[in-house]
Short mmCIF file of C-alpha atoms and ligand atoms in Angstrom, two decimals:
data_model
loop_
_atom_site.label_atom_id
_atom_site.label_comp_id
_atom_site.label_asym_id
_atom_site.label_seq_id
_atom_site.Cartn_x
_atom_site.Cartn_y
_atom_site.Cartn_z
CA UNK Z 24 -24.60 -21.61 -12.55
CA UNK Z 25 -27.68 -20.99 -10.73
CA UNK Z 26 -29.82 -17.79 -11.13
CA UNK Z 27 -30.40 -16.15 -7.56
CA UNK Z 28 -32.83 -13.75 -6.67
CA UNK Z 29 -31.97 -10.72 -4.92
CA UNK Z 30 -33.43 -9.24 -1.53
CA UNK Z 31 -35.75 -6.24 -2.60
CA UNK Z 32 -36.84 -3.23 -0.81
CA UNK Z 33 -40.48 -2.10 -1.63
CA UNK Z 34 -40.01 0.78 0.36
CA UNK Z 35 -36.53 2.27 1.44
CA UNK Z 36 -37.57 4.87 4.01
CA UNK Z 37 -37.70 4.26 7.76
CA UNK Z 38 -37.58 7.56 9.49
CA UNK Z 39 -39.24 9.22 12.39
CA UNK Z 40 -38.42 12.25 10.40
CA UNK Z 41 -39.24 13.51 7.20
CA UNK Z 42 -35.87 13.76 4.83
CA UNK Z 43 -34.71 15.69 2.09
CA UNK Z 44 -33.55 15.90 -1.21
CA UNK Z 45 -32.95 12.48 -2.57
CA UNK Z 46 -34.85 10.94 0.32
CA UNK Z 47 -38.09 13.27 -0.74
CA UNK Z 48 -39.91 11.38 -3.19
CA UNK Z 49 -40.34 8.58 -0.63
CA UNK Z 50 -43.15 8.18 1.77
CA UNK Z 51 -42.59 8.35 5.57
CA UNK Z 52 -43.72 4.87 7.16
CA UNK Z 53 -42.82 3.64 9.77
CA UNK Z 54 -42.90 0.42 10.30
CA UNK Z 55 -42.43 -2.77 13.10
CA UNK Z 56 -39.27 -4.68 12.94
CA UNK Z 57 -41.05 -7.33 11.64
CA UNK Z 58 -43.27 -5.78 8.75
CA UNK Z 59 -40.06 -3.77 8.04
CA UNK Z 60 -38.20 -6.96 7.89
CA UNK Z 61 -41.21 -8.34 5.52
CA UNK Z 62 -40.85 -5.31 3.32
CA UNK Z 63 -37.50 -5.04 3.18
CA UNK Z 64 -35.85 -8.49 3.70
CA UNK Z 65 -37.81 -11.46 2.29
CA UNK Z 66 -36.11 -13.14 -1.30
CA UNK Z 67 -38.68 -11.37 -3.86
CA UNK Z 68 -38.24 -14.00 -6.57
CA UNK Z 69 -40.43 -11.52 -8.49
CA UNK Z 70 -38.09 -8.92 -7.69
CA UNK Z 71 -38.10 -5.60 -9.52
CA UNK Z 72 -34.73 -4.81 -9.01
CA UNK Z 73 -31.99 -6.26 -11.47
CA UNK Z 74 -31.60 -10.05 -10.22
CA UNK Z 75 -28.28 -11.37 -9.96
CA UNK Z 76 -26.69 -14.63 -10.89
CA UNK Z 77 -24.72 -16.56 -8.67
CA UNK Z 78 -22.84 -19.35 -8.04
CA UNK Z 79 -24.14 -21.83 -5.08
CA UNK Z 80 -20.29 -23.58 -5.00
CA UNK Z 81 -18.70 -20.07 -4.04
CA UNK Z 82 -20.27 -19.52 -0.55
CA UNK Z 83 -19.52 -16.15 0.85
CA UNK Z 84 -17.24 -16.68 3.90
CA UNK Z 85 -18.73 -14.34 6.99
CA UNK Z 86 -16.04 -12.88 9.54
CA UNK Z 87 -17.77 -10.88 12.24
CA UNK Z 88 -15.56 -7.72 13.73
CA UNK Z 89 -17.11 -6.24 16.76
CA UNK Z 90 -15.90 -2.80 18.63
CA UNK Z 91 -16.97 0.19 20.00
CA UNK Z 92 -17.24 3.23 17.87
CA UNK Z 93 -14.25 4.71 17.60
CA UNK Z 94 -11.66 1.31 18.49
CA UNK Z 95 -9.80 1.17 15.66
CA UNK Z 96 -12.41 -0.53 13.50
CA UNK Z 97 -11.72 0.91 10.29
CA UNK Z 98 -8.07 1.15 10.75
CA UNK Z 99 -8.21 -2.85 11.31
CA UNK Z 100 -10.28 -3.18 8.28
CA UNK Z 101 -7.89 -1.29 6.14
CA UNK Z 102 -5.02 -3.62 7.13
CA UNK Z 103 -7.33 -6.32 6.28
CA UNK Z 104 -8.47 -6.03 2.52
CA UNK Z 105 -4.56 -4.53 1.98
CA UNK Z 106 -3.54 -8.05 3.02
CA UNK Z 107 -6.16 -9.24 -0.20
CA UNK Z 108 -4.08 -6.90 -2.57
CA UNK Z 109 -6.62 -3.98 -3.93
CA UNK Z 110 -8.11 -1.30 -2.39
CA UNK Z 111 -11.26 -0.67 -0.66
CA UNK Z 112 -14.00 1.91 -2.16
CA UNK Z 113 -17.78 2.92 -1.30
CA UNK Z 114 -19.97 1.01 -4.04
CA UNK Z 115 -19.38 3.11 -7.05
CA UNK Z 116 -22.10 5.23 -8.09
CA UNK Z 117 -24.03 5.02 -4.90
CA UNK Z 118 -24.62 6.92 -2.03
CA UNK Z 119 -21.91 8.95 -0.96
CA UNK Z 120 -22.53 8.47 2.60
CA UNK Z 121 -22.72 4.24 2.12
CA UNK Z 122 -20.57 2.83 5.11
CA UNK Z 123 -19.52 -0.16 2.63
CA UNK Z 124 -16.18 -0.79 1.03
CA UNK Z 125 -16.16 -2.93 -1.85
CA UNK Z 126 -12.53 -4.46 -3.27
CA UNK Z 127 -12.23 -7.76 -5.30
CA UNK Z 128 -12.28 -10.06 -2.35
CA UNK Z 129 -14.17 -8.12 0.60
CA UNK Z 130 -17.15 -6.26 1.03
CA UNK Z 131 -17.14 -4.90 4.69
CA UNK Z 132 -20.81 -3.66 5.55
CA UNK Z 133 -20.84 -1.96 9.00
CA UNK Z 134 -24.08 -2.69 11.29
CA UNK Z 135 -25.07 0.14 11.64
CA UNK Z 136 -26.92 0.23 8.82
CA UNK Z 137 -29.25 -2.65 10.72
CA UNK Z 138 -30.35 0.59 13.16
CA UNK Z 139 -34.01 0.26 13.34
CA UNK Z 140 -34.22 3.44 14.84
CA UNK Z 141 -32.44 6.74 13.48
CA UNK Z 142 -30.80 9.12 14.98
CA UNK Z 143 -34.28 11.40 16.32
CA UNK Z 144 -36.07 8.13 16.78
CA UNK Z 145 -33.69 6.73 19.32
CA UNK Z 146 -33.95 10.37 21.07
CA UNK Z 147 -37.62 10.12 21.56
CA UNK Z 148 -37.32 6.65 22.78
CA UNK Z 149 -34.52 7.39 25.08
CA UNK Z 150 -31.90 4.43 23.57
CA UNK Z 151 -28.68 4.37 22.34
CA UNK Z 152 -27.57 2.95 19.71
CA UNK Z 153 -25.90 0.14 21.06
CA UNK Z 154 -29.06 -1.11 22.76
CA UNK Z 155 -30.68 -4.02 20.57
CA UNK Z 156 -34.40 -2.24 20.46
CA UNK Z 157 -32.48 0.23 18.40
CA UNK Z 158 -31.31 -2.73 16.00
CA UNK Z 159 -33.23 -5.06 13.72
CA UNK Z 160 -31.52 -8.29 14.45
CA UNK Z 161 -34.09 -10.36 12.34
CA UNK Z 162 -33.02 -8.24 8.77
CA UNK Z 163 -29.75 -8.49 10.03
CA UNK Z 164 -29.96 -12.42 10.28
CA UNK Z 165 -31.96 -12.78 6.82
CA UNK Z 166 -29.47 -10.67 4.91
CA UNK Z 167 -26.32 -11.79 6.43
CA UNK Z 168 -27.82 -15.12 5.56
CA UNK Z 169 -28.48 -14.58 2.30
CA UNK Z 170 -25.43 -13.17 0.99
CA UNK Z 171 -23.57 -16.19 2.75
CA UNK Z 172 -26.13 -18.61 0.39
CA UNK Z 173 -24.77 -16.76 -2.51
CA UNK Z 174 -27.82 -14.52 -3.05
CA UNK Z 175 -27.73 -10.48 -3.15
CA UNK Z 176 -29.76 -8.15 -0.66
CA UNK Z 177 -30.82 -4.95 -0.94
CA UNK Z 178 -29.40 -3.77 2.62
CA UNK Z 179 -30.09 -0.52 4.33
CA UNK Z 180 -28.14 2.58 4.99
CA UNK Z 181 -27.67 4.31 8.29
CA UNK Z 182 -26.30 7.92 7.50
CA UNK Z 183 -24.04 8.80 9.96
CA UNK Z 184 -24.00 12.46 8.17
CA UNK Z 185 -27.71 13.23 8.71
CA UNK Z 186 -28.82 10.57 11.08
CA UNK Z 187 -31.60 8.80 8.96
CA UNK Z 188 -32.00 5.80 7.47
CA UNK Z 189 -31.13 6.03 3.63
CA UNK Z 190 -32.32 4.23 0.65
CA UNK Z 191 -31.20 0.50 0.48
CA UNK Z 192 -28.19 -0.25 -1.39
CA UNK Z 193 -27.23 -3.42 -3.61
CA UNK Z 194 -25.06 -5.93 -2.10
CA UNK Z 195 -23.49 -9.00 -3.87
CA UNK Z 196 -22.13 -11.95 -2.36
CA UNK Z 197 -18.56 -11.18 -2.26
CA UNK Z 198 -15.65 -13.70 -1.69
CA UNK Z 199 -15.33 -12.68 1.96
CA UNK Z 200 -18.36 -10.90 3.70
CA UNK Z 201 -16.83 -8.91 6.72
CA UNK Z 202 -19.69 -7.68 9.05
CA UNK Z 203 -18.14 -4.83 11.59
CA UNK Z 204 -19.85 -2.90 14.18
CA UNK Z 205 -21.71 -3.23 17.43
CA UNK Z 206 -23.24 -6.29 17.17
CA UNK Z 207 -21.94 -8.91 14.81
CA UNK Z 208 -21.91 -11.50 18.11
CA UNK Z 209 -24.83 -10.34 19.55
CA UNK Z 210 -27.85 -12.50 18.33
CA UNK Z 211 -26.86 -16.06 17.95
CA UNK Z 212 -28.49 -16.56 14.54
CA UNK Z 213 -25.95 -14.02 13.47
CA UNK Z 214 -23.01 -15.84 15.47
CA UNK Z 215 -23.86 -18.99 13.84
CA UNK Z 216 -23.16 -17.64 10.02
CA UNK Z 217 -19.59 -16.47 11.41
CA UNK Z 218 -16.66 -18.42 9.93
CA UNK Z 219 -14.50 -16.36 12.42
CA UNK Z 220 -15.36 -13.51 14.88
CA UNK Z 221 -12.92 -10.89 16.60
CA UNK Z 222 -13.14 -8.84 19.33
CA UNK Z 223 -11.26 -5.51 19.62
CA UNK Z 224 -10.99 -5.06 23.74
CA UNK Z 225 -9.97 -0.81 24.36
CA UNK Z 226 -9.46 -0.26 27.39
CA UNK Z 227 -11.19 2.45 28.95
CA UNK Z 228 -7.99 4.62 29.55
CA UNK Z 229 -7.48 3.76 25.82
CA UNK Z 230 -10.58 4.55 24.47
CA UNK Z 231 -10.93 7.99 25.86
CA UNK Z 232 -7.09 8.95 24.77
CA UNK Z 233 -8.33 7.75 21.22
CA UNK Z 234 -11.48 9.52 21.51
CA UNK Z 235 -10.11 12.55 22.40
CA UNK Z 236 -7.32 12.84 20.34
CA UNK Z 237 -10.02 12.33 16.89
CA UNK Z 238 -12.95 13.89 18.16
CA UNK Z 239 -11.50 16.91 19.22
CA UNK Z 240 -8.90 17.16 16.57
CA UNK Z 241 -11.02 15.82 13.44
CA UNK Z 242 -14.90 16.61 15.12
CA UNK Z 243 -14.84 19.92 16.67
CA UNK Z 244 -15.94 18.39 19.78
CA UNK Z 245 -14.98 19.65 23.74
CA UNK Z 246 -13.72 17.54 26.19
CA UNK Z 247 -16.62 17.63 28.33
CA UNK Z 248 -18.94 16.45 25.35
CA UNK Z 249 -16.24 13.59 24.58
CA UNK Z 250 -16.41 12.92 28.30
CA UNK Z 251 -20.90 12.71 28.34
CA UNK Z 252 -21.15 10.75 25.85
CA UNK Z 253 -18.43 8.39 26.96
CA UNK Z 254 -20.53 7.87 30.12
CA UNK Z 255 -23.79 7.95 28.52
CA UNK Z 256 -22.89 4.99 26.45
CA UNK Z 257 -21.06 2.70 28.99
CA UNK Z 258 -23.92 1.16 30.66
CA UNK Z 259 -24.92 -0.54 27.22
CA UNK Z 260 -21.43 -0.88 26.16
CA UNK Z 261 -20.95 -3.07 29.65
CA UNK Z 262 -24.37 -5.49 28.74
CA UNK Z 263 -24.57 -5.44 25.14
CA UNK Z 264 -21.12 -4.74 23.46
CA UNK Z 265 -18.60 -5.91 25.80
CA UNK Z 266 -20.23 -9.73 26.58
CA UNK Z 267 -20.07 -10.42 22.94
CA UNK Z 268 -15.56 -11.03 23.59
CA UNK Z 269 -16.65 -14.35 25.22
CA UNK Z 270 -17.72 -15.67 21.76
CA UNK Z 271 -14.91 -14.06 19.45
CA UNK Z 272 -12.13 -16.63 18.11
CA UNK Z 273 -9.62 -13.54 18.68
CA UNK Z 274 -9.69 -10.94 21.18
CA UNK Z 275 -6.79 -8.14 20.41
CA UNK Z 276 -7.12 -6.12 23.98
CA UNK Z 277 -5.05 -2.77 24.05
CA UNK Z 278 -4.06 -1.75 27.80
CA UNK Z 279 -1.68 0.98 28.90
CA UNK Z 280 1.78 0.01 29.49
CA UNK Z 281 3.26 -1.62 32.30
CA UNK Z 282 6.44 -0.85 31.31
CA UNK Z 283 5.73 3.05 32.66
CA UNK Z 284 5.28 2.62 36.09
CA UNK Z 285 2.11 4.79 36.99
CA UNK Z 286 1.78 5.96 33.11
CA UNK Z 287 -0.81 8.39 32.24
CA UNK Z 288 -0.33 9.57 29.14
CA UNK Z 289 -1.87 6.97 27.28
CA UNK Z 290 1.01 7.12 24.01
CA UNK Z 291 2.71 3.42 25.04
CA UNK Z 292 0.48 0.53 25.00
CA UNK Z 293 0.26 -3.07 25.83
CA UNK Z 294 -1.54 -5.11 23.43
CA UNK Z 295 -2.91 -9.14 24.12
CA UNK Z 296 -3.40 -11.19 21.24
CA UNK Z 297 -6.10 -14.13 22.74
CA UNK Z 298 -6.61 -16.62 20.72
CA UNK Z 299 -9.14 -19.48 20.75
CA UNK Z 300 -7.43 -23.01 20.44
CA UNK Z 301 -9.46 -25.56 18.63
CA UNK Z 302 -11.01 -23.37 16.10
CA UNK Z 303 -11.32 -24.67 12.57
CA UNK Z 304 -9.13 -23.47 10.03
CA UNK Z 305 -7.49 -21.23 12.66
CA UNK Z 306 -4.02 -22.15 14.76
CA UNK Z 307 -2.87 -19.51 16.83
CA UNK Z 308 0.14 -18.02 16.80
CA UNK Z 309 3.22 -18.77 19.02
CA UNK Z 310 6.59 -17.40 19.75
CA UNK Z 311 9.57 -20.22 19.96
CA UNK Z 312 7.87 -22.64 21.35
CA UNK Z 313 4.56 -23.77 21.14
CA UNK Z 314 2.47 -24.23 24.43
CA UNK Z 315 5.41 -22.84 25.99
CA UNK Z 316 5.55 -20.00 29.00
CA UNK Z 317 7.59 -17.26 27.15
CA UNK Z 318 8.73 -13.89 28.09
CA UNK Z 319 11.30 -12.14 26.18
CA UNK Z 320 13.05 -8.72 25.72
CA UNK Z 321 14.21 -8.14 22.06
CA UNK Z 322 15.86 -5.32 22.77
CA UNK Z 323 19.37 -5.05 22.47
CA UNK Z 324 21.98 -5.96 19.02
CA UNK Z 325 19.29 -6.78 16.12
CA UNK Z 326 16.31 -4.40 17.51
CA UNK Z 327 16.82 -0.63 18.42
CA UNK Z 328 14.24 0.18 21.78
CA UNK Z 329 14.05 3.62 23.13
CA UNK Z 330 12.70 4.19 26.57
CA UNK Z 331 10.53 2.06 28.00
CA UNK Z 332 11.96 -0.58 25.30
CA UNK Z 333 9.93 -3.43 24.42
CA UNK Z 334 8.62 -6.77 25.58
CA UNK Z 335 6.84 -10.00 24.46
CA UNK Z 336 5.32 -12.83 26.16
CA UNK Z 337 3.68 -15.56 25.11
CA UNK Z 338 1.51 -18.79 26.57
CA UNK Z 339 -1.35 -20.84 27.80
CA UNK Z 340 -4.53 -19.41 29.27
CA UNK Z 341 -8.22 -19.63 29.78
CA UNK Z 342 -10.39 -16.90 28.30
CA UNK Z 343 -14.36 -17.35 29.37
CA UNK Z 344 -13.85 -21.03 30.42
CA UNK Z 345 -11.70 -21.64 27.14
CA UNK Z 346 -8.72 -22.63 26.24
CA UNK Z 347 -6.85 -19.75 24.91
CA UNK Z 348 -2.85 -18.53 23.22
CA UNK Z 349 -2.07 -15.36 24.11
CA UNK Z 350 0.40 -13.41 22.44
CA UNK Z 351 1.44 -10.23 24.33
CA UNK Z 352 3.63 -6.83 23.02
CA UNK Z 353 4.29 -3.84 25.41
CA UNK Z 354 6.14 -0.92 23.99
CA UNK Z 355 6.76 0.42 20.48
CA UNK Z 356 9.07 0.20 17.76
CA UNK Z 357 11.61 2.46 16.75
CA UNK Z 358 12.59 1.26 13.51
CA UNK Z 359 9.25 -0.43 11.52
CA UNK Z 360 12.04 -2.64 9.38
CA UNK Z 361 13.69 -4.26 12.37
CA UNK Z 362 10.21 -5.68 13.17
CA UNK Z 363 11.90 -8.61 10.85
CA UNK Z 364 13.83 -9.71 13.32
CA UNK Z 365 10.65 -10.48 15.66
CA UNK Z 366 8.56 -11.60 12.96
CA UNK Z 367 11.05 -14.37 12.54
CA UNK Z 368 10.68 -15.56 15.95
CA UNK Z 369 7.05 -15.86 15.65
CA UNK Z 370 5.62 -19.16 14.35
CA UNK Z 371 1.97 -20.02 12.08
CA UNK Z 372 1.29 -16.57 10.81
CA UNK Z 373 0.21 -17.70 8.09
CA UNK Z 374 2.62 -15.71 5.49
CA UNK Z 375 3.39 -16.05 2.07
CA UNK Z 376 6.91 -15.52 2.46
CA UNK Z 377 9.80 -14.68 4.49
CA UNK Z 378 8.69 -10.93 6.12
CA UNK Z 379 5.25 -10.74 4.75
CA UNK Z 380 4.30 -8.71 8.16
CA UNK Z 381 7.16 -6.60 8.16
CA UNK Z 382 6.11 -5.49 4.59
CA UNK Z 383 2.58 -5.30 5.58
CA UNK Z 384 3.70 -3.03 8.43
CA UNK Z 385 6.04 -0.80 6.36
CA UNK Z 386 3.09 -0.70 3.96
CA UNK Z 387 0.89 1.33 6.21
CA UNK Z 388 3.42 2.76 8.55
CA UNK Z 389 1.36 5.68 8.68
CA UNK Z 390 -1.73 4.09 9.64
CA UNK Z 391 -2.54 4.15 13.52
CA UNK Z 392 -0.76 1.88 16.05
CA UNK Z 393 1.96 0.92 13.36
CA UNK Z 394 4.77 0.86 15.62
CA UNK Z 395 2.88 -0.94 18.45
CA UNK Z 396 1.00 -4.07 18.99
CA UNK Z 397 -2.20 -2.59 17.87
CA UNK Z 398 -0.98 -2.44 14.02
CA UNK Z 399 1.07 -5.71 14.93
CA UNK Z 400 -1.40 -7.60 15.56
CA UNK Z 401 -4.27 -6.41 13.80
CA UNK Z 402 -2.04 -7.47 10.66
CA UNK Z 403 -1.45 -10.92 12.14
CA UNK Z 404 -5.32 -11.17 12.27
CA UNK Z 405 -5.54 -10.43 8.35
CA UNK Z 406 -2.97 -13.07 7.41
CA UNK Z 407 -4.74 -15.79 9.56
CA UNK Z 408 -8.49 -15.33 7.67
CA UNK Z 409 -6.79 -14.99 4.09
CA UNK Z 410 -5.35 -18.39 5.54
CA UNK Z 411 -8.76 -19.34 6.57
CA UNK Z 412 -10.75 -18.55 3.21
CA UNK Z 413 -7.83 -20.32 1.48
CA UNK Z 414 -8.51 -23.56 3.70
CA UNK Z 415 -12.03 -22.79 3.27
CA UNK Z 416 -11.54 -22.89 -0.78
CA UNK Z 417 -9.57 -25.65 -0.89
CA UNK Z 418 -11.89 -27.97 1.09
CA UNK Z 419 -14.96 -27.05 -1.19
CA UNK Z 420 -12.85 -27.23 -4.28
CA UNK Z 421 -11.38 -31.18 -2.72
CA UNK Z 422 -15.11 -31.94 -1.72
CA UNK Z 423 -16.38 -33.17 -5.17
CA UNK Z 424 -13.07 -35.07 -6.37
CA UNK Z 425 -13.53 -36.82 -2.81
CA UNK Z 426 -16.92 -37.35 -3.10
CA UNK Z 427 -16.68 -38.77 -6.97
CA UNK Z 428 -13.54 -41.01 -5.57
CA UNK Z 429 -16.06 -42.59 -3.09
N1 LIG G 1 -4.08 1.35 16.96
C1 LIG G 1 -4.34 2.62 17.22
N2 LIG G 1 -3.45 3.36 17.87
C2 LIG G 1 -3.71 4.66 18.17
N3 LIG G 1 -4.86 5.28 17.84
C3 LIG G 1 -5.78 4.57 17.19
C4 LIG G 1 -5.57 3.21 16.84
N4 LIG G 1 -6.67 2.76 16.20
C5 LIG G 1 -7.52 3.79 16.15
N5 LIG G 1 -6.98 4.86 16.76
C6 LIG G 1 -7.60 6.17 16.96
O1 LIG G 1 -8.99 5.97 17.04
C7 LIG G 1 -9.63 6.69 15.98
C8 LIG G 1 -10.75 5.82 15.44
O2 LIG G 1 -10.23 4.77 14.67
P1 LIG G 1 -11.12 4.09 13.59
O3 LIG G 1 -11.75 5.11 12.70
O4 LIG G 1 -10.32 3.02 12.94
O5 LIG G 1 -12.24 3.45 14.55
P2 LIG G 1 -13.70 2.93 14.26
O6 LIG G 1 -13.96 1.86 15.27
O7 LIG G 1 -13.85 2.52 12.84
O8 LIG G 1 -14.55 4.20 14.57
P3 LIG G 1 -16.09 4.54 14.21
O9 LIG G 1 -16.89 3.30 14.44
O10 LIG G 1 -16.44 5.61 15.19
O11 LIG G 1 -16.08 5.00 12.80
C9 LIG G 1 -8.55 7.04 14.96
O12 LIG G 1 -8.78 8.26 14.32
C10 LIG G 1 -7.32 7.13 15.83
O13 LIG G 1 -7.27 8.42 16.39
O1 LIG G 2 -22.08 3.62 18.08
C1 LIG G 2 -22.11 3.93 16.92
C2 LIG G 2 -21.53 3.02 15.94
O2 LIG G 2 -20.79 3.65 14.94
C3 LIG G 2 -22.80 5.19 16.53
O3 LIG G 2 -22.83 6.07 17.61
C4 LIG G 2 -24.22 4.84 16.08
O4 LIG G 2 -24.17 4.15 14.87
C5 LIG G 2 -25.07 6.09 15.92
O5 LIG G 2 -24.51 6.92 14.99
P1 LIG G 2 -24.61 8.49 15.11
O6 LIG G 2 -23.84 8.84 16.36
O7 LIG G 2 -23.96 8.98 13.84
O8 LIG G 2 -26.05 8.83 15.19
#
């Protein structure tokens, strides 16, 4: 076992403001994106922080989630390390306002914390923060890097509570890296470390129901404000966020129904599931019949629908110029534990055993979208990448029998 250094930072603090408290003791420097990368990024083999051993036969595998704030990220990443058996928790003993979850196979780090800029600093500028000036993309790269060579980084934190940059926090390659946010596709260093990359597609209509219904609920905030900054953001969101779908391996898009004609209440959606064929490790899923032209109506003896009811389709199609699956669901389930009887019809996902979704479903039944494609799907997703880090294991664990055979 090889001893690995760890990414150190010499100094945490990259403000345009001066902080408090715990942040006090530090100086206030700001610095370019590539001095900060310098101070903050480069493998200090003299490190003064703890060093960390590693193994260079357990490579991290990278999956890269990309959304909009407020799309269902954390709800997808929930379903996700559930699928790995443990739960998810901030890095114990650190700072209370980390964005990472730590369980025994995942450690999910959310991009944000690659903001170059904080919260006053973008202000002054006049950026959001989904345009890249307002991202270090080269720290991003190193670290991401790093971790997937089996060495830990001392990786920023953007605090979402106050709106400055925080003191780096410790992170160890874990078994599965998941890297969620803006901009996981964005710089094609980045792309290139991804063993698989989704794409969660909102709608508009979608996105502003969702937003609504948690920022005014959970936030405080009015309509009007939900509204501005909806706007505000959407001419970034349309050339930085939104492009990256053309690189993802699976795009889940969420639509309103059809199955409403005219619908405007937002409550019954239709959900795609795209998925990229020829993608290593990955085959997508398919209902009866693979390659097939499918549409299909469930409703009726073995699964209970309520108004508008429910209905899949399934086939061929080209996404960006490539060849693409697509899995479709309108409607919503009544009954969570007569999804069985659709799970059965659905082939390659990836299960342990006989109703592994269902359970998953039932599971979380009270997280959001779990009687509609959203939740559906999203689950789906999960199963295929424990699928893929199992292939993944299994080929490095075959490659030195094979190689000692030759
Ligand atoms: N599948 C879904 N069906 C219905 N509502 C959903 C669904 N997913 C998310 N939402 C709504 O959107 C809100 C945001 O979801 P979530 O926190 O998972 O998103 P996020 O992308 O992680 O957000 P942020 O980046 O802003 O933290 C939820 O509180 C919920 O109201
Ligand atoms: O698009 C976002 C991703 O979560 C946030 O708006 C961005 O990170 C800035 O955060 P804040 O609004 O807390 O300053």
């Amino acid at each position: 076992m090889a001893i690995c250094a760890v990414y150190t930072a010499t100094t945490p603090i990259h403000t345009t403001k001066p902080n408090f408290g715990f942040h006090q003791k530090h100086q206030l420097i700001l610095y370019t994106s590539k001095e900060r990368s310098r101070r903050w990024g480069r493998l200090s083999s003299n490190s003064t922080s703890s060093e960390i051993s590693c193994s260079a036969e357990t490579k991290t595998v990278v999956i890269g989630l990309a959304a909009d704030s407020g799309c269902g990220k954390s709800t997808f990443m929930r379903r996700l390390t559930s699928v790995f058996g443990g739960a998810a928790e901030p890095p114990k003993g650190g700072n209370p306002d980390s964005n990472t979850l730590i369980s025994d196979t995942t450690t999910v780090i959310c991009l944000d914390d690659y903001h170059s800029l904080d919260r006053t600093g973008r202000k002054e500028k006049g950026v959001t923060a989904l345009d890249p000036r307002a991202n270090d993309f080269d720290l991003m790269y190193e670290q991401v890097k790093a971790i997937k060579d089996g060495v830990a980084v001392e990786k920023p934190i953007y605090n979402h509570v106050t709106g400055l940059l925080d003191p780096p926090e410790l992170i160890k390659p874990p078994k599965i890296l998941v890297i969620e946010g803006l901009h996981p596709m964005f710089d094609s260093r980045v792309r290139d470390l991804l063993d698989f990359s989704i794409y969660l597609d909102i709608s508009n209509e979608v996105k502003f129901a969702w937003k609504i219904q948690r920022d005014m609920a959970e936030r405080g905030h009015s309509l009007e404000s939900i509204k501005a900054s909806i706007e505000a953001r959407k001419p970034d969101f349309d050339a930085y966020i939104d492009p990256q779908k053309q690189y993802a391996d699976a795009v889940i898009e969420v639509l309103p129904t059809q199955l409403i004609p005219d619908d405007n209440e937002g409550k019954v959606l239709r959900v795609k599931l795209v998925m990229k064929e020829g993608v290593k490790y990955f085959s997508p899923v398919y209902l009866f019949d693979e390659g097939s032209t499918i549409s299909w109506i469930p409703c009726g003896r073995k699964l209970t629908c309520s108004y508008p009811g429910i209905k899949f389709a399934y086939g061929p199609d080209a996404y960006f110029g490539n060849e693409v699956s697509v899995l479709e669901m309108d409607g919503q389930f009544d009954r969570l534990d007569e999804l069985i009887y659709v799970e059965s019809h659905l082939s390659n996902i990836s299960t342990k055993f006989y109703g592994e979704v269902t359970q998953q479903m039932l599971k979380h039944a009270d997280f959001p979208g779990s009687n509609n494609g959203t939740g559906l799907f999203q689950t789906i997703v999960g199963l295929k990448i424990r699928d893929l880090y199992e292939q993944i294991i299994a080929e490095k664990a075959a490659a030195p029998v094979e190689a000692a055979k030759v």
